[in-house]
Short mmCIF file of C-alpha atoms and ligand atoms in Angstrom, two decimals:
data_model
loop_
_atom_site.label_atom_id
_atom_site.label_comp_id
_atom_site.label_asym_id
_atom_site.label_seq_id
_atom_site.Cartn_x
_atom_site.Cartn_y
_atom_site.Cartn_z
CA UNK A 23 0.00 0.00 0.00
CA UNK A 24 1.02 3.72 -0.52
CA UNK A 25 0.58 6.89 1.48
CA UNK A 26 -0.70 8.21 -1.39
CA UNK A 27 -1.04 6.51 -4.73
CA UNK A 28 -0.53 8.28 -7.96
CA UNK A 29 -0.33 5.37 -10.41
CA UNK A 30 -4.25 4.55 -9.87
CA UNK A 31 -4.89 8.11 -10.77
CA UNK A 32 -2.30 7.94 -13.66
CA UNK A 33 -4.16 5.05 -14.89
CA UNK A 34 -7.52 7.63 -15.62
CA UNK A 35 -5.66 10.34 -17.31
CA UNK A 36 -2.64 8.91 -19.09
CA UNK A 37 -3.82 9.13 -22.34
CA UNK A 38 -5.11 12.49 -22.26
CA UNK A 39 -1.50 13.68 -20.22
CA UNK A 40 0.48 12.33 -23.09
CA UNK A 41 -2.21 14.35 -25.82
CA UNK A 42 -1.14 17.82 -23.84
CA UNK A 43 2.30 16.82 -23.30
CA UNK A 44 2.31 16.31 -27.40
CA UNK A 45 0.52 19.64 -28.03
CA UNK A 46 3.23 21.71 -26.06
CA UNK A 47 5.93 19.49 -27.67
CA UNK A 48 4.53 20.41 -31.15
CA UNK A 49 4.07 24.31 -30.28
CA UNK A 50 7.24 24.45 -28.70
CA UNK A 51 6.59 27.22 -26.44
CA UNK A 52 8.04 25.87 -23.21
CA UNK A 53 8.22 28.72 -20.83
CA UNK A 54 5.19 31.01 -20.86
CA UNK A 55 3.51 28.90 -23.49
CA UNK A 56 -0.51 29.27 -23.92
CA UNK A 57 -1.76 26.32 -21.50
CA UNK A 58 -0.49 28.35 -18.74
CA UNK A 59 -3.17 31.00 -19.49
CA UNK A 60 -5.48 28.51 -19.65
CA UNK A 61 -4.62 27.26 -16.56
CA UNK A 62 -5.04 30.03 -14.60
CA UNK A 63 -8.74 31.22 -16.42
CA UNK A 64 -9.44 27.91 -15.24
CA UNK A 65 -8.60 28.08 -11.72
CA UNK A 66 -9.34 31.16 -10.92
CA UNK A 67 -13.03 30.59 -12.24
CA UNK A 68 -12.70 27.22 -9.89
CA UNK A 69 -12.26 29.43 -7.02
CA UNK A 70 -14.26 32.43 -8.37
CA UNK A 71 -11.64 35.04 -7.83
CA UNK A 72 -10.57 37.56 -10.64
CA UNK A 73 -6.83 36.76 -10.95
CA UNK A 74 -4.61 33.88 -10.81
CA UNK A 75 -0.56 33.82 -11.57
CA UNK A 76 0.48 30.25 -12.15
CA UNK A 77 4.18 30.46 -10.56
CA UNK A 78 7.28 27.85 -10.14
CA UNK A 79 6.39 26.43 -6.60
CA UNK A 80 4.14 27.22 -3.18
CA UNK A 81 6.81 28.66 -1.65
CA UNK A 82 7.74 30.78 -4.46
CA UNK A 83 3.55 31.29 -4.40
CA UNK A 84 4.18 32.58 -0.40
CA UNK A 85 7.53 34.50 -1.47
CA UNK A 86 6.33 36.31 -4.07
CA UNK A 87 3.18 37.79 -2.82
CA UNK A 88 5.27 39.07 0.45
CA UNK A 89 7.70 40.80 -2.31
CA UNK A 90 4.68 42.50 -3.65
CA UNK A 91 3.51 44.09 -0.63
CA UNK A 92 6.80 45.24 0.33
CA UNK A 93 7.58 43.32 3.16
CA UNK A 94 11.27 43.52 5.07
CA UNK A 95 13.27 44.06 7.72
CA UNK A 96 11.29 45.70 10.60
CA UNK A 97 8.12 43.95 9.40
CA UNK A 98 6.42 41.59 12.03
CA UNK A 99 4.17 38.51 9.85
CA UNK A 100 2.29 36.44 12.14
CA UNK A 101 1.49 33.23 11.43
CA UNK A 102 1.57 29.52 12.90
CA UNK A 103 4.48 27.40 14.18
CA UNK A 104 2.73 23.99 12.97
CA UNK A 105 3.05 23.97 9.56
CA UNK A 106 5.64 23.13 6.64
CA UNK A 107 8.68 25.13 7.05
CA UNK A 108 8.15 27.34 3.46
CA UNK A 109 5.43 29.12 5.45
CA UNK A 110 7.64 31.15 7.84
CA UNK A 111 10.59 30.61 5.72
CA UNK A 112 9.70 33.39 3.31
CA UNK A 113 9.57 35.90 6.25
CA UNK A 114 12.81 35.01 7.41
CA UNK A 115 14.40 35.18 3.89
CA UNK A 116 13.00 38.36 3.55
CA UNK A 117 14.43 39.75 6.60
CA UNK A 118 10.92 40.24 8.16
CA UNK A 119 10.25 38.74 11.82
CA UNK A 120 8.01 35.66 11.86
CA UNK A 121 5.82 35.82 14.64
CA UNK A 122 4.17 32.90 15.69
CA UNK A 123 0.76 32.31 17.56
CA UNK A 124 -0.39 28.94 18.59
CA UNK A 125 -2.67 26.54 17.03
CA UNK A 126 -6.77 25.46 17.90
CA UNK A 127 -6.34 22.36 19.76
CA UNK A 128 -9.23 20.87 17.78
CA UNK A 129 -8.73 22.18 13.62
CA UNK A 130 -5.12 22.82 14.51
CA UNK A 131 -5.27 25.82 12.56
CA UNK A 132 -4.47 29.41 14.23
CA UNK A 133 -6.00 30.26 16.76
CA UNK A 134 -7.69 33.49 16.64
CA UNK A 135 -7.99 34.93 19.55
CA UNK A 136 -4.59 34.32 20.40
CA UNK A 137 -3.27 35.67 17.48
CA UNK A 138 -5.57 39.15 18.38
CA UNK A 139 -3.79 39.25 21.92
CA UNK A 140 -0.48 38.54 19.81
CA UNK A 141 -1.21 41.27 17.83
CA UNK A 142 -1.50 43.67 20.32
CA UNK A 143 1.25 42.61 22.24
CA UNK A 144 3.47 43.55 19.29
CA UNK A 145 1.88 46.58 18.86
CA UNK A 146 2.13 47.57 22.12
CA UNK A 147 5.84 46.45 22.16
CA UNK A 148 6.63 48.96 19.38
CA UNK A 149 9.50 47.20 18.00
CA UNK A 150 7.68 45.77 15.10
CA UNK A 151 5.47 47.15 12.31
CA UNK A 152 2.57 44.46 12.33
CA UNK A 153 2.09 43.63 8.63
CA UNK A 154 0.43 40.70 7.75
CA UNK A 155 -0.94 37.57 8.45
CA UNK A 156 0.14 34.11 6.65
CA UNK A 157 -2.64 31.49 7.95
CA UNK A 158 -2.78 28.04 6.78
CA UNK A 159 -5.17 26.30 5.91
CA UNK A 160 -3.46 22.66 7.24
CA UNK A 161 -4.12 19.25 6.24
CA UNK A 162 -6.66 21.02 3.82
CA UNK A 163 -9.20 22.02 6.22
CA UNK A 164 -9.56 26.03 5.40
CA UNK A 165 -8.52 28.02 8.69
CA UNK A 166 -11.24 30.53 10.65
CA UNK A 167 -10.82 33.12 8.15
CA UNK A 168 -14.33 34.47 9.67
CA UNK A 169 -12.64 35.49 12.61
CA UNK A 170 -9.09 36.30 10.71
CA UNK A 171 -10.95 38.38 8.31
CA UNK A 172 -12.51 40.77 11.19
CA UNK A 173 -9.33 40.81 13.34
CA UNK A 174 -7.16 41.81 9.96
CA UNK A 175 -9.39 45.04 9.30
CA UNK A 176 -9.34 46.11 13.11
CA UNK A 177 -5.50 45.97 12.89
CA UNK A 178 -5.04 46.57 9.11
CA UNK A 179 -3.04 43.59 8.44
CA UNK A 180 -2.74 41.89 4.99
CA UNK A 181 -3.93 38.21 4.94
CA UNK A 182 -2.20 35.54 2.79
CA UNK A 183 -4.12 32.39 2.73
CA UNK A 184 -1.76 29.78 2.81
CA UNK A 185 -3.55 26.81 0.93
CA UNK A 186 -0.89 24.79 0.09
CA UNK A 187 -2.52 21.89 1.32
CA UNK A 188 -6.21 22.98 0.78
CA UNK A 189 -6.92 23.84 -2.95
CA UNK A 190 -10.79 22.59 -3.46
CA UNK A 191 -11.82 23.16 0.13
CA UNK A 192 -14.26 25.77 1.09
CA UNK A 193 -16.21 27.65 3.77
CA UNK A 194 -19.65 28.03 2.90
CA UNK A 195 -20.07 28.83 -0.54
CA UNK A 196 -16.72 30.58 -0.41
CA UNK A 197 -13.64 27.88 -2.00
CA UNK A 198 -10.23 28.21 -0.38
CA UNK A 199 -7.86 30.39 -2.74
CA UNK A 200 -10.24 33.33 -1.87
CA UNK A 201 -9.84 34.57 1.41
CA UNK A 202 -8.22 37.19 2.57
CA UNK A 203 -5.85 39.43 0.34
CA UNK A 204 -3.87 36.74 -1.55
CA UNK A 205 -3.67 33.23 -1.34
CA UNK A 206 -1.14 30.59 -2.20
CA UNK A 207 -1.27 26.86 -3.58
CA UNK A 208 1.19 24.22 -4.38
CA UNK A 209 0.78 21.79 -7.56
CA UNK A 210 3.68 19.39 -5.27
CA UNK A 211 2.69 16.17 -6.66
CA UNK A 212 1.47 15.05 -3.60
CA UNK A 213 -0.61 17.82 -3.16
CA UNK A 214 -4.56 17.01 -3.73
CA UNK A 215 -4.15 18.82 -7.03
CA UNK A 216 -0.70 17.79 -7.66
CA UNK A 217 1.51 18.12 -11.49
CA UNK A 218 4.53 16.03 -11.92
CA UNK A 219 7.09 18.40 -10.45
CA UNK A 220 7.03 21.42 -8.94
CA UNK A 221 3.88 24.16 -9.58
CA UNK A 222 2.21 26.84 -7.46
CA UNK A 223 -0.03 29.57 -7.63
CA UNK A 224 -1.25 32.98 -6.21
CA UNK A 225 -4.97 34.55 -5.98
CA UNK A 226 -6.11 37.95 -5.46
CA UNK A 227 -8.77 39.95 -6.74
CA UNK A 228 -6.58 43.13 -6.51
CA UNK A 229 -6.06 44.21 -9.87
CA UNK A 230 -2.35 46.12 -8.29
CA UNK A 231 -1.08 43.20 -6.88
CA UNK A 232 -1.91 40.39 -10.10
CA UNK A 233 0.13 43.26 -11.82
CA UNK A 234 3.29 43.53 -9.64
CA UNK A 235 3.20 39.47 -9.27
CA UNK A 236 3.79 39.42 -13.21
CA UNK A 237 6.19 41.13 -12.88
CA UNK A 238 8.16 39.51 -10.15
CA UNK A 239 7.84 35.99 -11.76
CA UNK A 240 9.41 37.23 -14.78
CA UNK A 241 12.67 39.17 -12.70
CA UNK A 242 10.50 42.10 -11.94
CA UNK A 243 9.56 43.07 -15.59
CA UNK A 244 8.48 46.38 -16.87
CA UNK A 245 7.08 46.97 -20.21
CA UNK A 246 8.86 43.96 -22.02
CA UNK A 247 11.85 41.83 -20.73
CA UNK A 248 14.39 43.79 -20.74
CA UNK A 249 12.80 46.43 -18.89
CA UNK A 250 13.51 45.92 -15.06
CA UNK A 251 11.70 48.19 -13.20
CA UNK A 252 11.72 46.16 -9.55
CA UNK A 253 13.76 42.89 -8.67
CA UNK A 254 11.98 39.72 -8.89
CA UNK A 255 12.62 36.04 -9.22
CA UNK A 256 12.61 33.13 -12.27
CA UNK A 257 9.00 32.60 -10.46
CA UNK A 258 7.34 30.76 -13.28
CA UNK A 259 5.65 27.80 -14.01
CA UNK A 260 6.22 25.83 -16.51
CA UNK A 261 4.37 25.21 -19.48
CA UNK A 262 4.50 21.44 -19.27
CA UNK A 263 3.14 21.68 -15.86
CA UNK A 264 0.27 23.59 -17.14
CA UNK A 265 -0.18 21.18 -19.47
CA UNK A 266 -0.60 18.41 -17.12
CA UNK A 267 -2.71 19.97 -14.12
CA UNK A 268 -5.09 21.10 -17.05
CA UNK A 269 -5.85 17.27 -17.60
CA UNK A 270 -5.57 16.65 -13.98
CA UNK A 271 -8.09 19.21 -13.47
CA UNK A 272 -10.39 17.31 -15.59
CA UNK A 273 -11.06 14.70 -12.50
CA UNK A 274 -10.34 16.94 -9.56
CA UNK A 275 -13.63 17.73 -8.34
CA UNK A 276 -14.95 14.57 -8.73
CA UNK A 277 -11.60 13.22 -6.87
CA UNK A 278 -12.05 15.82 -3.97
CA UNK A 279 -15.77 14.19 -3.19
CA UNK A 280 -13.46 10.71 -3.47
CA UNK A 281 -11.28 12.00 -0.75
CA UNK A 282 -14.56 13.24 1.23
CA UNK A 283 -15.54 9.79 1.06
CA UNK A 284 -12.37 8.15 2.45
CA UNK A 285 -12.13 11.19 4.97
CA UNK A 286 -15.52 9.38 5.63
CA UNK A 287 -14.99 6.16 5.81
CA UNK A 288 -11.80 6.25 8.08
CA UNK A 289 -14.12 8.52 10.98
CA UNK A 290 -17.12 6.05 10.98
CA UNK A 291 -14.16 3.06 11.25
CA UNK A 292 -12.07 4.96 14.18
CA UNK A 293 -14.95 6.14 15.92
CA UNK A 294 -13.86 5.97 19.81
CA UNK A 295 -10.28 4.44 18.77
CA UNK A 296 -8.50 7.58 18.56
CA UNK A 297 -9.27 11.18 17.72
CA UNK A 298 -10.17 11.85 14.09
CA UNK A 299 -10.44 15.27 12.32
CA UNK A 300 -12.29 17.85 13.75
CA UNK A 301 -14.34 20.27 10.29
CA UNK A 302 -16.44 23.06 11.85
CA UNK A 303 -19.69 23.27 11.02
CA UNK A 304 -20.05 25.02 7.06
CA UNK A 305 -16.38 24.15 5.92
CA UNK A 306 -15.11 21.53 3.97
CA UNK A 307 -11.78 20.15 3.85
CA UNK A 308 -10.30 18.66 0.83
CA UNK A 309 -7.79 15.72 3.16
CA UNK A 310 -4.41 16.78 1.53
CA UNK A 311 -3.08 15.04 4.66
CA UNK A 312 -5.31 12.63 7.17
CA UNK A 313 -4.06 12.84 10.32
CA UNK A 314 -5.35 11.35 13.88
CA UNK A 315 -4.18 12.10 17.83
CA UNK A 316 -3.28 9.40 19.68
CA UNK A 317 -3.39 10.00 23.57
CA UNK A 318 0.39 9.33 24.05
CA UNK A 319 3.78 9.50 22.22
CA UNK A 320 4.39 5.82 23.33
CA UNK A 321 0.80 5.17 21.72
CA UNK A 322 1.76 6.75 18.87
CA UNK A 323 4.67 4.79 17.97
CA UNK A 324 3.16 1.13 18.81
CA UNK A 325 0.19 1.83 16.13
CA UNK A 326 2.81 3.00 13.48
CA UNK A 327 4.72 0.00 13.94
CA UNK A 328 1.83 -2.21 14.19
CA UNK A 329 0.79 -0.83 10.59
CA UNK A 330 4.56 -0.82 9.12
CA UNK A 331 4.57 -4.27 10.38
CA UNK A 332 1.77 -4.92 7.66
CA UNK A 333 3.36 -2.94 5.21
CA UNK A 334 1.20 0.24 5.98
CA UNK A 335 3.09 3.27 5.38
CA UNK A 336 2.29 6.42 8.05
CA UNK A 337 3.93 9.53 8.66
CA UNK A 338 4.05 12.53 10.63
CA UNK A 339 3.42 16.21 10.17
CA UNK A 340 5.07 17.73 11.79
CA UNK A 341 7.21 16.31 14.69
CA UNK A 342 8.47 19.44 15.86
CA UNK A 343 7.19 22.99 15.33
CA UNK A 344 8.91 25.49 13.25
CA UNK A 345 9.60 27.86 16.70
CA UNK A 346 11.74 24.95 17.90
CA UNK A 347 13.64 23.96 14.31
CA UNK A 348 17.43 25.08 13.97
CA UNK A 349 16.44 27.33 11.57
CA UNK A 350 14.63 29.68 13.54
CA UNK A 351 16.53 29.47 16.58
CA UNK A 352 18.02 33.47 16.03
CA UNK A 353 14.23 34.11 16.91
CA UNK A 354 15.31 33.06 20.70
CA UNK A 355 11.76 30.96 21.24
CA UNK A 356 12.10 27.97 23.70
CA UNK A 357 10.03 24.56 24.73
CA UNK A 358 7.11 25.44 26.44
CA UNK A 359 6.12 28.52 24.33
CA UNK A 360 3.38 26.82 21.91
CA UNK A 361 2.15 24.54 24.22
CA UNK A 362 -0.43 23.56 22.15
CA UNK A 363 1.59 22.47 18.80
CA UNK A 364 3.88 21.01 21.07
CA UNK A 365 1.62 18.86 22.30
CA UNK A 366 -0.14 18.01 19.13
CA UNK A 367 3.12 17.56 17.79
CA UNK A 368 3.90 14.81 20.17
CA UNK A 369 0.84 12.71 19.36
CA UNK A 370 -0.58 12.96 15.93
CA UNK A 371 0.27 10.80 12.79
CA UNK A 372 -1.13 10.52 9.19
CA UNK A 373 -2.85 7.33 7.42
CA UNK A 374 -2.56 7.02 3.80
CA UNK A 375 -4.79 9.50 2.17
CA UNK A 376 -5.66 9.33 -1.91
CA UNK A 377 -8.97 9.08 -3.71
CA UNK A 378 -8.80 5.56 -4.92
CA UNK A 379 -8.13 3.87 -1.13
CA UNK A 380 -10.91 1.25 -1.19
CA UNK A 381 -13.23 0.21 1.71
CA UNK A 382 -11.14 -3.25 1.90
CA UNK A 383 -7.52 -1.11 2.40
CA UNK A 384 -9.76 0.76 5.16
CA UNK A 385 -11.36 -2.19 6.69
CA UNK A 386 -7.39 -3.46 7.03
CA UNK A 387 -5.84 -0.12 8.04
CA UNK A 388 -8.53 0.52 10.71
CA UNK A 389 -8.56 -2.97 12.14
CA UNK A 390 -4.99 -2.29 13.23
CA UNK A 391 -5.66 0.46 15.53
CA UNK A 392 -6.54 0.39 18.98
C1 PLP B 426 3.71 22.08 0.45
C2 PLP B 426 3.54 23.28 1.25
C3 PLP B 426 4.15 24.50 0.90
C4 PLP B 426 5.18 24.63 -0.18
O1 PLP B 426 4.83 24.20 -1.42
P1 PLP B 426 6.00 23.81 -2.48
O2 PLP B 426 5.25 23.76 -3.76
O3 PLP B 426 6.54 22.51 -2.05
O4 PLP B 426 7.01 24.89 -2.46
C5 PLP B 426 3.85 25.63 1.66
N1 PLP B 426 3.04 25.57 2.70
C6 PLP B 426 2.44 24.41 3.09
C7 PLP B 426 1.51 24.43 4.25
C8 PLP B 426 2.69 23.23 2.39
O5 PLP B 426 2.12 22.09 2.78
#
């Protein structure tokens, strides 16, 4: 068994992969070529936001929309030690200050009302301009923008939607990729919609920034290439990629009620076993990652090894939050600071998650944990 299995989707869409990969060989145009257009009119429609800039990877996604608004040294982005590094790793590489608040024990997504108090602490502090917010929207359940939305205009702080994980999700009739100011995805592979290398994108319905991110993707652009008129990066995605997500696309939504079904499936099975994922009332996620909470570390471990034993592949996001990684120790945070990630961190694990796990794979992954 895989964690997640991308042959059984390959098996749907190879034929009509190899047609687009044909049609880009014939045309030729490689970077910038026409099915990354199409692309984007595609997905933004998806999500039903004006703009969307296909770019060369999430993080670039994250990375480029902070370049856009400016932000640097002095510059305090809040955001939310359990996650995947890239998400505070674009602060820091901008010389901006990450500032993390702590998760919601139950969505493990910000928390809101701590990240209102940490707000004011820093602006009563005065050391750091408060900026923006980068929330994520983890394991593809969409984060309380409700709450993140109101708490953003009271302080004026940009929000970046970090939906890495959480492309298809929604909140209401409101699809992840459209809250706040911008938002970010990643076409990883492994990502529920995933190419076959590395892909991102950026929303916004701000006509100002879709502008300035064309021009950073393409070195900060002016008029025509060889007009600079800001720096930028080699942001872009390439066409090939386009070319395959556009087929991939094809199946998605019926693949993300797939995953609903699995998502399904696996909480009716480990009902009472162990915790399974908490979705608020109103918001779907789209299970980029399923992940449960055991009540111990030493729990933990004897179910993983019980299913590795069977050749059941788990894994764990994220065994230690980004305030205590090596990378971020300059920031001067210590053990005991995010109590709650810590915590969570200790106890959860993932169980493979894909559209085309069966009820039988369930029946056996389930059976083995207690
Ligand atoms: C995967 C991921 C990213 C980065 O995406 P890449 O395309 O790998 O650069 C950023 N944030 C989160 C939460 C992710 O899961």
């Amino acid at each position: 068994m895989q964690f997640i299995d991308l042959h059984k989707q390959q098996e749907r869409i190879r034929t009509g992969v190899h047609r687009r990969i044909q049609t880009v060989m014939d045309h030729g145009k490689y970077i910038m070529g026409p099915e990354v257009q199409e692309l984007e009119k595609t997905l933004a429609e998806f999500v039903g936001i004006k703009h969307c800039v296909g770019c060369s990877s999430g993080t670039d996604a994250l990375l480029m929309t902070l370049m856009a608004w400016e932000v640097g040294p002095g510059d305090a982005v809040f955001t939310t030690p359990f996650t995947f590094i890239s998400t505070a790793e674009v602060i820091q590489l901008l010389g901006a200050t990450p500032v993390f608040v702590d998760i919601d024990e139950k969505t493990f997504n910000i928390d809101p009302v701590k990240l209102e108090k940490v707000v004011k602490n820093t602006i009563d502090a005065g050391e750091l301009n408060h900026k923006a917010v980068i929330t994520v929207d983890l394991f593809g359940l969409p984060a309380d923008y409700p709450s993140i939305e109101t708490i953003a205009k009271k302080y004026n702080l940009l929000v970046l939607e970090d939906a890495a994980q959480s492309f298809g999700a929604s909140i209401g009739m409101r699809k992840t990729g459209s809250f706040g100011d911008a938002a970010a995805t990643s076409f990883f592979p492994a990502k529920p919609l995933g190419c076959y290398g590395d892909g991102g994108a950026i929303f916004t319905d701000n006509d100002d920034l879709a502008e300035k991110l064309h021009s950073i993707r393409i070195h900060g652009k002016g008029s025509h290439k060889y007009d600079n008129i800001r720096v930028g990066i080699n942001g872009r995605l390439d066409t090939l990629q386009a070319a395959i997500l556009l087929e991939k696309f094809s199946i998605f939504p019926e693949e993300v009620d797939l995953r609903n079904n699995v998502a399904g499936l696996y909480n009716e099975k480990l009902h009472n076993k162990v915790q399974s994922p908490f979705v608020p009332d109103g918001y779907t996620s789209v299970w980029a990652i399923y992940s449960i909470l055991t009540d111990s570390e030493k729990h933990r471990t004897e179910i993983q090894e019980r299913l590795k034993g069977k050749n059941i592949p788990t894994a764990i996001y994220y065994p230690l939050p980004l305030h205590l990684q090596t990378a971020f120790m300059g920031l001067g945070f210590q053990e005991g600071d995010f109590p709650i990630s810590e915590d969570i961190s200790q106890r959860i694990f993932s169980l493979p998650m894909h559209p085309y796990l069966d009820k039988a794979d369930i029946k056996t992954i389930t059976e083995l944990i207690f």
